[in-house]
C-alpha positions in Angstrom: -20.3 16.7 -2.6 -21.4 13.1 -1.8 -21.2 10.1 -4.2 -24.0 10.0 -6.8 -26.8 7.6 -6.0 -28.2 5.8 -9.1 -31.6 6.6 -10.4 -34.3 4.5 -11.6 -32.6 1.4 -10.5 -34.0 -1.8 -9.1 -33.0 -1.9 -5.4 -33.3 -5.3 -3.8 -32.7 -7.0 -0.2 -32.1 -10.5 -0.7 -31.8 -13.1 2.2 -30.0 -16.5 1.2 -26.9 -18.7 1.6 -23.6 -18.2 0.0 -23.4 -20.6 -2.5 -20.0 -20.3 -3.6 -16.7 -18.9 -1.7 -16.1 -15.0 -3.0 -13.5 -14.8 -5.7 -11.2 -11.6 -4.9 -9.2 -9.7 -7.2 -8.1 -6.1 -8.2 -8.9 -4.4 -11.6 -5.9 -2.7 -13.4 -6.5 0.5 -11.8 -6.3 -1.3 -8.3 -9.9 -1.5 -7.2 -10.8 -4.3 -5.3 -13.6 -6.6 -6.4 -15.4 -9.6 -5.3 -17.8 -11.9 -6.4 -19.9 -14.9 -5.1 -23.2 -16.8 -5.7 -26.2 -16.3 -3.4 -28.8 -19.2 -3.2 -32.1 -18.0 -2.4 -34.6 -20.7 -1.4 -38.4 -19.9 -1.3 -40.2 -21.6 1.5 -44.0 -21.7 1.4 -46.4 -23.1 4.5 -48.0 -26.4 3.3 -51.3 -26.6 5.0 -51.6 -30.2 4.2 -48.6 -31.2 6.5 -49.0 -28.5 8.6 -45.1 -27.4 7.7 -42.8 -25.3 5.8 -41.6 -26.7 2.5 -39.4 -25.8 0.3 -40.1 -24.6 -3.3 -37.4 -23.5 -5.8 -34.2 -22.0 -5.4 -32.9 -18.8 -7.4 -29.1 -18.0 -7.9 -27.6 -14.2 -7.8 -24.3 -13.4 -8.5 -23.2 -10.7 -6.0 -20.4 -8.2 -6.8 -18.8 -6.1 -4.4 -16.3 -3.4 -4.9 -13.8 -1.4 -2.9 -13.8 -1.6 0.9 -17.1 -3.8 0.7 -15.2 -6.4 -1.5 -12.2 -6.8 0.9 -14.4 -7.3 3.7 -16.7 -9.9 2.1 -13.5 -11.6 1.2 -12.3 -11.7 4.9 -16.0 -12.7 6.3 -18.2 -14.4 3.9 -17.8 -18.5 3.9 -19.5 -21.0 2.0 -23.1 -21.7 3.1 -23.1 -18.9 5.7 -26.8 -17.3 5.6 -26.7 -13.6 4.3 -28.5 -10.6 3.8 -27.5 -8.6 0.8 -28.6 -5.2 -0.3 -27.9 -3.7 -3.6 -28.9 -3.1 -7.4 -30.5 -5.5 -9.4 -29.5 -6.3 -13.0 -30.6 -9.0 -15.2 -28.2 -9.7 -18.0 -27.9 -11.7 -21.1 -25.0 -13.6 -21.7 -23.3 -15.5 -24.5 -20.6 -17.7 -25.0 -18.3 -17.2 -28.0 -17.6 -20.6 -29.1 -15.0 -19.5 -31.6 -12.8 -17.8 -28.8 -14.0 -20.0 -26.3 -14.9 -17.1 -23.9 -18.0 -15.6 -21.8 -19.1 -12.3 -23.5 -21.2 -9.9 -21.4 -19.1 -10.3 -18.3 -19.8 -7.0 -16.1 -16.4 -5.5 -15.9 -17.2 -2.0 -15.0 -19.8 -1.7 -12.2 -19.0 0.9 -9.4 -15.3 0.1 -9.7 -14.8 1.6 -13.1 -12.3 0.0 -15.6 -12.0 -3.5 -16.8 -11.5 -6.3 -14.1 -8.5 -8.3 -14.1 -9.1 -11.6 -12.4 -10.6 -14.9 -12.5 -13.3 -16.2 -15.2 -16.4 -18.0 -14.8 -15.8 -20.7 -12.3 -17.5 -23.4 -14.5 -17.7 -23.8 -18.4 -21.0 -21.9 -19.2 -21.3 -22.8 -22.5 -18.3 -24.3 -24.1 -19.6 -27.9 -23.8 -21.7 -29.4 -26.6 -24.7 -29.8 -24.4 -24.6 -26.4 -22.9 -26.6 -23.5 -23.8 -24.7 -20.4 -26.1 -26.9 -17.9 -24.4 -28.4 -17.6 -21.0 -29.7 -15.2 -18.5 -28.3 -14.1 -15.0 -29.3 -12.0 -12.3 -26.8 -10.2 -10.6 -26.5 -7.6 -7.6 -24.1 -4.8 -7.3 -23.9 -5.0 -3.5 -24.2 -1.8 -1.4 -24.2 -3.9 1.9 -23.5 -7.7 2.8 -24.1 -9.1 6.3 -24.9 -12.2 8.1 -28.6 -12.9 8.8 -28.7 -12.7 12.5 -32.3 -14.6 12.5 -30.3 -17.9 11.8 -26.9 -17.2 14.2 -24.8 -14.7 15.9 -21.6 -12.8 14.2 -18.7 -10.8 15.7 -18.0 -7.5 14.3 -14.7 -6.4 13.7 -14.0 -2.6 12.6 -11.5 -2.3 9.9 -9.0 0.8 10.1 -8.6 2.6 7.2 -5.5 4.6 8.6 -2.3 3.2 7.9 0.2 4.2 10.8 3.4 5.6 9.6 6.4 3.7 11.3 8.8 6.3 13.1 6.3 9.1 13.0 7.4 12.1 14.8 5.3 12.7 18.0 4.7 16.2 19.7 5.9 14.9 23.0 9.3 16.0 24.3 11.2 13.9 26.7 13.4 15.2 29.3 
């Protein structure tokens, strides 16, 4: 039997630039996890200037699991143009001022089990001028790749098989 596909989820394909370097860690169960931010700037045709103009920028937190996580960590660099395909989640977050930590961080996703890894890269609400509640858009990635309309890329296949050292062979020597 194959893996079950989610039903009634919002599948999206988003084109943007890596706004952060990927964070990579493993869960307590040994599942690889990667996370990075993706910046997506809307461009509109300005008829008055007869040119393209940047509008607003949206930021998404992209989550990758297992083999995709390891490949994202080894392939994605800050500022690179990317295409991300996956399921969209909009989450409300809250800063627990008494315990000085973030609540609502997705720790399950596809990987299952709680993730053990780095916390937020910035203080997301602990300071006096920071909000204690906010909304974040997240994508659980099914695929991540470079945007080839903006450059070239070289693909390197990753071998899943781990060769055994001193493995017996079926050949005989004279």
